[in-house]
Amino acid sequence: MLALTQDATEVIEGLLAGPGVPDGAGVRIASAHPADTDAPSALQVKLAAEPDDHDEVIEESGARVFVEDSVTGFLDDKLLDVDREGDQVRFAILGQS
């Protein structure tokens, strides 16, 4: 299962606590190109009000992540992290050690 770093958990918690974000919302990770299911060339991360029917839901310390079913296998042994530069945040997928 996809694991989250402490930094990623904190960023996601902050996003979900933002104004207008509904209870039960999460960050959804999906393939940017739906045909790339074995090894997606690009992933998109966006806020979602709720998971899709077949999403894997990961909850960790107040952070909720919805993983599109077509990429769960690819992300199964990965770690979600963030790179911060000032006010900018970029999510990164790393291998678990």
mmCIF file of C-alpha atoms in Angstrom:
data_model
loop_
_atom_site.group_PDB
_atom_site.id
_atom_site.type_symbol
_atom_site.label_atom_id
_atom_site.label_comp_id
_atom_site.label_asym_id
_atom_site.label_seq_id
_atom_site.Cartn_x
_atom_site.Cartn_y
_atom_site.Cartn_z
ATOM 1 C CA MET A 1 0.000 0.000 0.000
ATOM 2 C CA LEU A 2 1.124 3.555 -0.690
ATOM 3 C CA ALA A 3 2.743 5.050 2.419
ATOM 4 C CA LEU A 4 2.853 8.737 3.351
ATOM 5 C CA THR A 5 5.762 10.679 4.800
ATOM 6 C CA GLN A 6 5.109 12.951 7.763
ATOM 7 C CA ASP A 7 5.585 15.984 5.501
ATOM 8 C CA ALA A 8 3.030 14.681 2.989
ATOM 9 C CA THR A 9 0.576 13.955 5.804
ATOM 10 C CA GLU A 10 0.935 17.513 7.146
ATOM 11 C CA VAL A 11 0.464 19.098 3.705
ATOM 12 C CA ILE A 12 -2.613 17.000 2.973
ATOM 13 C CA GLU A 13 -4.106 17.792 6.396
ATOM 14 C CA GLY A 14 -3.599 21.486 5.638
ATOM 15 C CA LEU A 15 -5.268 21.196 2.239
ATOM 16 C CA LEU A 16 -8.245 19.350 3.699
ATOM 17 C CA ALA A 17 -8.657 21.964 6.440
ATOM 18 C CA GLY A 18 -8.992 24.742 3.853
ATOM 19 C CA PRO A 19 -12.123 26.837 3.449
ATOM 20 C CA GLY A 20 -14.859 25.224 1.392
ATOM 21 C CA VAL A 21 -13.370 21.723 1.558
ATOM 22 C CA PRO A 22 -16.180 19.325 2.545
ATOM 23 C CA ASP A 23 -15.921 16.772 5.338
ATOM 24 C CA GLY A 24 -14.761 13.442 3.945
ATOM 25 C CA ALA A 25 -12.741 15.051 1.158
ATOM 26 C CA GLY A 26 -9.294 13.808 0.264
ATOM 27 C CA VAL A 27 -6.440 14.104 -2.168
ATOM 28 C CA ARG A 28 -6.964 11.827 -5.178
ATOM 29 C CA ILE A 29 -4.081 10.295 -7.125
ATOM 30 C CA ALA A 30 -4.951 9.107 -10.618
ATOM 31 C CA SER A 31 -3.269 8.430 -13.922
ATOM 32 C CA ALA A 32 -3.042 11.566 -16.033
ATOM 33 C CA HIS A 33 -3.276 9.262 -19.049
ATOM 34 C CA PRO A 34 -5.832 6.505 -18.298
ATOM 35 C CA ALA A 35 -4.268 4.087 -20.828
ATOM 36 C CA ASP A 36 -1.028 3.970 -18.772
ATOM 37 C CA THR A 37 -2.069 1.514 -16.073
ATOM 38 C CA ASP A 38 1.043 -0.680 -15.602
ATOM 39 C CA ALA A 39 3.552 2.140 -15.226
ATOM 40 C CA PRO A 40 1.831 5.498 -15.634
ATOM 41 C CA SER A 41 4.013 8.112 -17.284
ATOM 42 C CA ALA A 42 2.293 10.869 -15.304
ATOM 43 C CA LEU A 43 0.072 11.036 -12.250
ATOM 44 C CA GLN A 44 -2.267 13.826 -11.256
ATOM 45 C CA VAL A 45 -3.013 14.824 -7.696
ATOM 46 C CA LYS A 46 -6.120 16.865 -6.946
ATOM 47 C CA LEU A 47 -8.634 17.511 -4.187
ATOM 48 C CA ALA A 48 -11.726 15.329 -4.389
ATOM 49 C CA ALA A 49 -14.929 15.631 -2.377
ATOM 50 C CA GLU A 50 -15.125 11.842 -2.072
ATOM 51 C CA PRO A 51 -13.441 8.730 -3.448
ATOM 52 C CA ASP A 52 -14.641 7.138 -6.663
ATOM 53 C CA ASP A 53 -16.373 3.786 -6.283
ATOM 54 C CA HIS A 54 -13.240 1.657 -6.743
ATOM 55 C CA ASP A 55 -10.602 3.930 -5.206
ATOM 56 C CA GLU A 56 -8.354 2.650 -2.446
ATOM 57 C CA VAL A 57 -8.726 4.956 0.567
ATOM 58 C CA ILE A 58 -5.684 5.615 2.741
ATOM 59 C CA GLU A 59 -6.189 7.477 6.017
ATOM 60 C CA GLU A 60 -3.231 8.511 8.107
ATOM 61 C CA SER A 61 -3.225 11.036 10.963
ATOM 62 C CA GLY A 62 -6.070 13.100 9.496
ATOM 63 C CA ALA A 63 -4.860 12.894 5.899
ATOM 64 C CA ARG A 64 -7.086 11.102 3.377
ATOM 65 C CA VAL A 65 -5.731 9.898 0.043
ATOM 66 C CA PHE A 66 -7.865 8.286 -2.644
ATOM 67 C CA VAL A 67 -5.871 6.134 -5.077
ATOM 68 C CA GLU A 68 -7.455 5.342 -8.433
ATOM 69 C CA ASP A 69 -7.861 1.590 -8.780
ATOM 70 C CA SER A 70 -5.890 1.492 -12.045
ATOM 71 C CA VAL A 71 -2.715 2.776 -10.337
ATOM 72 C CA THR A 72 -2.894 0.999 -6.967
ATOM 73 C CA GLY A 73 -0.588 -1.784 -8.167
ATOM 74 C CA PHE A 74 1.990 0.696 -9.424
ATOM 75 C CA LEU A 75 1.890 2.682 -6.151
ATOM 76 C CA ASP A 76 1.733 -0.345 -3.851
ATOM 77 C CA ASP A 77 5.411 -0.188 -2.848
ATOM 78 C CA LYS A 78 5.814 3.597 -3.116
ATOM 79 C CA LEU A 79 6.038 6.507 -0.684
ATOM 80 C CA LEU A 80 4.214 9.828 -1.135
ATOM 81 C CA ASP A 81 6.414 12.767 -0.168
ATOM 82 C CA VAL A 82 6.444 16.514 -0.812
ATOM 83 C CA ASP A 83 9.013 19.048 -1.946
ATOM 84 C CA ARG A 84 8.448 22.539 -0.548
ATOM 85 C CA GLU A 85 9.805 25.750 -2.002
ATOM 86 C CA GLY A 86 8.303 28.776 -0.267
ATOM 87 C CA ASP A 87 4.536 28.596 -0.762
ATOM 88 C CA GLN A 88 4.869 26.006 -3.528
ATOM 89 C CA VAL A 89 4.357 22.312 -2.802
ATOM 90 C CA ARG A 90 5.063 19.489 -5.227
ATOM 91 C CA PHE A 91 4.123 15.905 -4.477
ATOM 92 C CA ALA A 92 6.743 13.244 -5.200
ATOM 93 C CA ILE A 93 6.501 9.467 -5.482
ATOM 94 C CA LEU A 94 9.523 7.627 -4.066
ATOM 95 C CA GLY A 95 10.419 3.979 -3.580
ATOM 96 C CA GLN A 96 9.918 2.589 -0.088
ATOM 97 C CA SER A 97 13.179 1.536 1.559
#
